[in-house]
Amino acid sequence: YYQTSLLERSKLAQARKAEQIPFFLEVIGVVPKTQPVLGVAREVQLPLTTFSQAQAMVQELVDLGITNLSLRYSGWLQGGIEHSYPNGVRLAPGLGGETGLTALAQFLAEQGVDFYPAVEFLKVQRSGVLQGFTPARQAARAVNGVYATWPNYDPVTYQALSSPTRYILSPQVLPELVERFLQDYRALGIQGLAVPSLGKEVHSDLKRAEEQVVDRVQAAGQIAAQLQKLKEQGLKLQLDGGNALALAYASSVLNVPLTSTRYNLQDEEVPFLQMVLHGCLPYAAGPINRAVDVQEHILRSAQTASGLYVQLIWEEGAVLKETEYAELLSVDRKDWLEEAARIYRRYNAFLGDLAGERIVDFTRINPELTITRFANGDAVVVNFGYSAQDYQGWTIPARDFVRLRGVN
């Protein structure tokens, strides 16, 4: 097994036996929105979830019986969810300031909830000379010599939009940026940090001068070195995706793909990455409340007893209209907090003690039925079909899953 290889090379660590499925909560602090100010259209930073409101949401989930809980806080830095160049810690306005942030961190520590404020290091989302970023010195170059950028795409035509311009950071600049950020972050005394892109992206820098070129292998080495530096600071790190180079430094992984790319040459989908991570690292796919088909998302998660992840804001989702973040309209706390807790309680009641068991086999029985076998001898059978099916004398209800004990 690939998992065994990673364990032998200390790229993964065997987790202690877990009795609860992990529940990951992400809240969004600030987003930018263009609004009229004294008759002039200006971009303002719109608070969606303050530090005290995030604390209230965690308390509500705890009161609803969620115990194996962690919190990612996005949009807490100046500029919001797509924050300014992070060469230091500058808090977004309207969230409660440093006092509110440290109070939230203290509350979470008392509750035993891991806390991961999120920062983006590989893409420069809001840039300017006054923010410490100049593309000529710090942006990576593409193969044609122009600045490497990460555009938004039109959801209908999938054509790249011209604005806003998000630059790809040169890997040569990454060590300096991480160190400058840490100088401020250490003073906050927070024990966790979410660095999503460091777990899923590797960018080269193809400048014209040969001595300045950074290929993907060298870039991967830089990323691993910075993850090592962050871990040596005593920080728990939450990543996205799950690149192999990052797994040794991760405390948890989010946005693990639930499906393949579904290119035409593929014959079958296998939850390979979940099989590698399970029993070693807490992980989850994308937020359940942003899934196109929530039940399908739950069933695919149940195949491997994956964690569950929900993304919420305190304010009503309607405030996101006429912003770049209209796709977040399904993250309203009033609609999803109690519903996510209800889904989790049932899911955890059936699968909780499988969270720490390694997966030993995955089989597709027919186009609608799969079975996943775990190291303790139990199995999970998932029926994706719209009618009940029989499996060796057990009835698997339509669009549901059943745990079979001691069948291996």
Coordinates of N, CA and C in Angstrom, one line a residue, residues 211-318:
E211 N 19.6 32.1 -14.1 CA 19.9 31.9 -12.7 C 18.7 32.2 -11.8
Q212 N 17.6 32.8 -12.3 CA 16.4 33.1 -11.5 C 15.3 32.2 -11.8
V213 N 15.5 31.2 -12.6 CA 14.4 30.2 -12.9 C 14.3 29.3 -11.7
V214 N 13.0 29.0 -11.3 CA 12.7 28.1 -10.3 C 11.7 27.1 -10.9
D215 N 12.2 25.8 -11.1 CA 11.3 24.8 -11.7 C 10.4 24.2 -10.6
R216 N 9.5 23.3 -11.0 CA 8.5 22.8 -10.0 C 9.1 22.0 -8.9
V217 N 10.2 21.3 -9.2 CA 10.9 20.5 -8.2 C 11.5 21.4 -7.1
Q218 N 12.1 22.5 -7.6 CA 12.7 23.4 -6.7 C 11.6 24.1 -5.9
A219 N 10.5 24.5 -6.6 CA 9.4 25.1 -5.9 C 8.8 24.2 -4.8
A220 N 8.6 22.9 -5.1 CA 8.1 22.0 -4.1 C 9.0 21.9 -2.9
G221 N 10.3 22.0 -3.2 CA 11.3 22.0 -2.0 C 11.1 23.2 -1.2
Q222 N 10.9 24.4 -1.8 CA 10.7 25.6 -1.0 C 9.4 25.5 -0.2
I223 N 8.3 24.9 -0.7 CA 7.1 24.8 0.0 C 7.3 23.9 1.2
A224 N 8.0 22.7 1.0 CA 8.2 21.8 2.1 C 9.1 22.5 3.2
A225 N 10.1 23.3 2.8 CA 10.9 24.0 3.8 C 10.1 24.9 4.6
Q226 N 9.2 25.7 4.0 CA 8.3 26.6 4.8 C 7.3 25.9 5.6
L227 N 6.8 24.8 5.2 CA 5.9 24.0 6.1 C 6.7 23.5 7.3
Q228 N 7.9 23.1 7.0 CA 8.8 22.6 8.1 C 9.0 23.7 9.1
K229 N 9.3 24.9 8.6 CA 9.5 26.1 9.5 C 8.3 26.4 10.3
L230 N 7.1 26.4 9.7 CA 5.9 26.6 10.4 C 5.6 25.6 11.5
K231 N 5.9 24.3 11.2 CA 5.7 23.3 12.2 C 6.7 23.4 13.3
E232 N 7.9 23.8 13.0 CA 8.9 24.0 14.1 C 8.6 25.1 15.0
Q233 N 7.7 26.0 14.6 CA 7.2 27.1 15.5 C 6.1 26.5 16.5
G234 N 5.8 25.2 16.4 CA 4.8 24.6 17.2 C 3.4 24.8 16.7
L235 N 3.3 25.1 15.4 CA 1.9 25.4 14.9 C 1.3 24.1 14.3
K236 N 0.1 23.9 14.6 CA -0.7 22.8 13.9 C -1.1 23.4 12.6
L237 N -1.0 22.7 11.5 CA -1.2 23.2 10.2 C -2.4 22.5 9.5
Q238 N -3.3 23.3 9.0 CA -4.4 22.7 8.3 C -4.2 23.1 6.8
L239 N -4.3 22.1 5.9 CA -4.0 22.3 4.5 C -5.2 21.9 3.7
D240 N -5.2 22.2 2.4 CA -6.2 21.8 1.4 C -5.5 20.8 0.5
G241 N -6.4 19.9 -0.1 CA -5.9 19.1 -1.2 C -5.2 17.8 -0.7
G242 N -4.0 17.9 -0.3 CA -3.2 16.8 0.2 C -2.1 16.3 -0.7
N243 N -1.3 17.3 -1.3 CA 0.0 16.9 -2.0 C 0.9 16.1 -1.0
A244 N 1.5 15.1 -1.6 CA 2.4 14.2 -0.8 C 3.4 15.0 0.0
L245 N 4.0 16.0 -0.6 CA 5.1 16.7 0.0 C 4.7 17.4 1.3
A246 N 3.3 17.7 1.4 CA 2.8 18.4 2.6 C 2.3 17.6 3.7
L247 N 2.0 16.3 3.4 CA 1.3 15.5 4.4 C 2.0 15.3 5.7
A248 N 3.3 15.3 5.7 CA 4.1 15.1 6.9 C 4.0 16.3 7.9
Y249 N 3.5 17.4 7.4 CA 3.4 18.6 8.2 C 2.0 18.9 8.6
A250 N 1.0 18.2 8.1 CA -0.4 18.5 8.3 C -1.0 17.9 9.6
S251 N -1.9 18.7 10.2 CA -2.7 18.2 11.3 C -4.0 17.8 10.8
S252 N -4.5 18.4 9.7 CA -5.8 18.0 9.1 C -5.8 18.5 7.6
V253 N -6.6 17.9 6.8 CA -6.7 18.3 5.4 C -8.1 18.4 5.0
L254 N -8.4 19.6 4.3 CA -9.8 19.8 3.8 C -9.8 19.8 2.3
N255 N -11.0 19.8 1.8 CA -11.2 19.9 0.3 C -10.5 18.8 -0.4
V256 N -10.5 17.6 0.2 CA -10.0 16.4 -0.5 C -11.0 16.0 -1.6
P257 N -10.6 15.8 -2.8 CA -11.6 15.5 -3.9 C -12.4 14.3 -3.6
L258 N -13.7 14.4 -3.9 CA -14.7 13.3 -3.7 C -14.8 12.5 -4.9
T259 N -14.5 13.1 -6.1 CA -14.6 12.4 -7.4 C -13.3 12.5 -8.2
S260 N -13.2 11.8 -9.2 CA -12.1 11.9 -10.2 C -12.4 13.1 -11.1
T261 N -11.5 13.4 -12.0 CA -11.7 14.5 -12.9 C -12.8 14.1 -14.0
R262 N -13.0 12.8 -14.0 CA -14.0 12.3 -15.0 C -13.7 12.5 -16.4
Y263 N -12.4 12.5 -16.7 CA -12.0 12.6 -18.1 C -12.5 11.3 -18.8
N264 N -12.6 11.4 -20.1 CA -13.2 10.3 -20.9 C -12.4 9.0 -20.8
L265 N -11.1 9.0 -20.6 CA -10.3 7.8 -20.6 C -10.3 7.1 -19.3
Q266 N -11.1 7.6 -18.3 CA -11.2 6.9 -17.0 C -12.3 5.9 -17.0
D267 N -12.1 4.8 -16.4 CA -13.1 3.7 -16.4 C -13.8 3.6 -15.1
E268 N -13.1 4.0 -14.0 CA -13.7 3.8 -12.7 C -13.1 4.9 -11.7
E269 N -13.9 5.2 -10.7 CA -13.5 6.1 -9.6 C -13.2 5.3 -8.4
V270 N -12.1 5.6 -7.8 CA -11.6 4.9 -6.5 C -11.2 6.0 -5.5
P271 N -11.7 6.0 -4.3 CA -11.3 7.0 -3.3 C -9.9 6.8 -2.8
F272 N -8.9 6.9 -3.7 CA -7.5 6.6 -3.4 C -7.0 7.4 -2.3
L273 N -7.1 8.8 -2.4 CA -6.5 9.6 -1.4 C -7.1 9.4 0.0
Q274 N -8.4 9.2 0.0 CA -9.1 8.9 1.3 C -8.5 7.6 1.9
M275 N -8.2 6.6 1.1 CA -7.6 5.4 1.5 C -6.2 5.6 2.1
V276 N -5.5 6.5 1.5 CA -4.2 6.9 2.0 C -4.2 7.6 3.3
L277 N -5.1 8.5 3.5 CA -5.2 9.4 4.6 C -5.9 8.8 5.8
H278 N -6.8 7.9 5.6 CA -7.7 7.4 6.6 C -6.9 6.6 7.7
G279 N -7.2 6.9 8.9 CA -6.5 6.3 10.0 C -5.2 7.0 10.4
C280 N -4.8 8.0 9.6 CA -3.6 8.8 9.8 C -3.8 10.3 10.0
L281 N -4.7 10.9 9.2 CA -4.9 12.3 9.3 C -6.4 12.6 9.2
P282 N -6.9 13.4 10.1 CA -8.3 13.9 9.9 C -8.5 14.7 8.6
Y283 N -9.5 14.4 7.9 CA -9.7 15.0 6.6 C -11.2 15.1 6.3
A284 N -11.5 15.9 5.3 CA -12.9 16.0 4.8 C -12.9 16.5 3.4
A285 N -13.9 16.3 2.6 CA -14.1 16.9 1.3 C -14.6 18.3 1.4
G286 N -15.1 18.9 0.4 CA -15.6 20.3 0.5 C -16.8 20.4 1.4
P287 N -17.2 21.7 1.6 CA -18.3 21.9 2.5 C -19.6 21.3 2.0
I288 N -20.3 20.6 3.0 CA -21.6 19.9 2.6 C -22.6 20.9 2.1
N289 N -22.6 22.1 2.7 CA -23.7 23.1 2.3 C -23.4 23.8 1.0
R290 N -22.3 23.5 0.4 CA -22.0 24.1 -0.9 C -22.0 23.0 -2.0
A291 N -22.4 21.8 -1.6 CA -22.4 20.7 -2.6 C -23.6 20.9 -3.5
V292 N -23.4 20.5 -4.8 CA -24.5 20.5 -5.7 C -25.7 19.6 -5.3
D293 N -25.3 18.4 -4.8 CA -26.2 17.4 -4.3 C -25.8 17.0 -2.9
V294 N -26.4 17.5 -1.9 CA -26.0 17.2 -0.5 C -26.0 15.7 -0.2
Q295 N -27.0 15.0 -0.6 CA -27.1 13.6 -0.2 C -26.0 12.8 -0.9
E296 N -25.7 13.1 -2.2 CA -24.6 12.5 -2.9 C -23.3 12.7 -2.2
H297 N -23.1 14.0 -1.7 CA -21.9 14.3 -1.0 C -21.8 13.5 0.3
I298 N -22.9 13.4 1.0 CA -22.8 12.6 2.3 C -22.5 11.1 2.0
L299 N -23.1 10.6 0.9 CA -22.9 9.2 0.6 C -21.4 8.9 0.2
R300 N -20.9 9.8 -0.6 CA -19.5 9.6 -1.0 C -18.6 9.8 0.2
S301 N -18.9 10.6 1.1 CA -18.1 10.8 2.4 C -18.2 9.5 3.2
A302 N -19.5 8.9 3.3 CA -19.7 7.7 4.1 C -19.0 6.5 3.5
Q303 N -18.7 6.5 2.2 CA -17.9 5.4 1.7 C -16.6 5.1 2.5
T304 N -16.0 6.2 2.9 CA -14.7 6.1 3.6 C -14.7 6.6 5.0
A305 N -16.0 6.9 5.6 CA -16.1 7.5 6.9 C -15.3 8.7 7.1
S306 N -15.3 9.6 6.0 CA -14.6 10.8 6.0 C -15.2 11.8 7.0
G307 N -14.4 12.8 7.3 CA -15.0 13.9 8.2 C -16.0 14.7 7.4
L308 N -16.8 15.6 8.1 CA -17.7 16.5 7.5 C -17.3 17.9 7.7
Y309 N -17.6 18.8 6.8 CA -17.1 20.1 6.7 C -18.2 21.0 6.3
V310 N -18.4 22.1 7.1 CA -19.5 23.1 6.8 C -18.9 24.5 6.8
Q311 N -19.3 25.4 5.9 CA -18.8 26.7 5.8 C -20.0 27.7 6.1
L312 N -19.8 28.6 7.1 CA -20.9 29.4 7.6 C -20.5 30.9 7.7
I313 N -21.6 31.7 7.7 CA -21.4 33.1 8.1 C -22.5 33.5 9.0
W314 N -22.3 34.5 9.8 CA -23.4 34.9 10.8 C -24.4 35.7 10.1
E315 N -24.0 36.6 9.2 CA -25.0 37.5 8.5 C -25.8 36.7 7.5
E316 N -26.9 37.3 7.1 CA -27.8 36.6 6.0 C -27.0 36.5 4.7
G317 N -27.2 35.4 4.0 CA -26.5 35.3 2.8 C -26.8 36.3 1.7
A318 N -28.0 37.0 1.9 CA -28.4 38.0 0.9 C -27.4 39.1 0.8

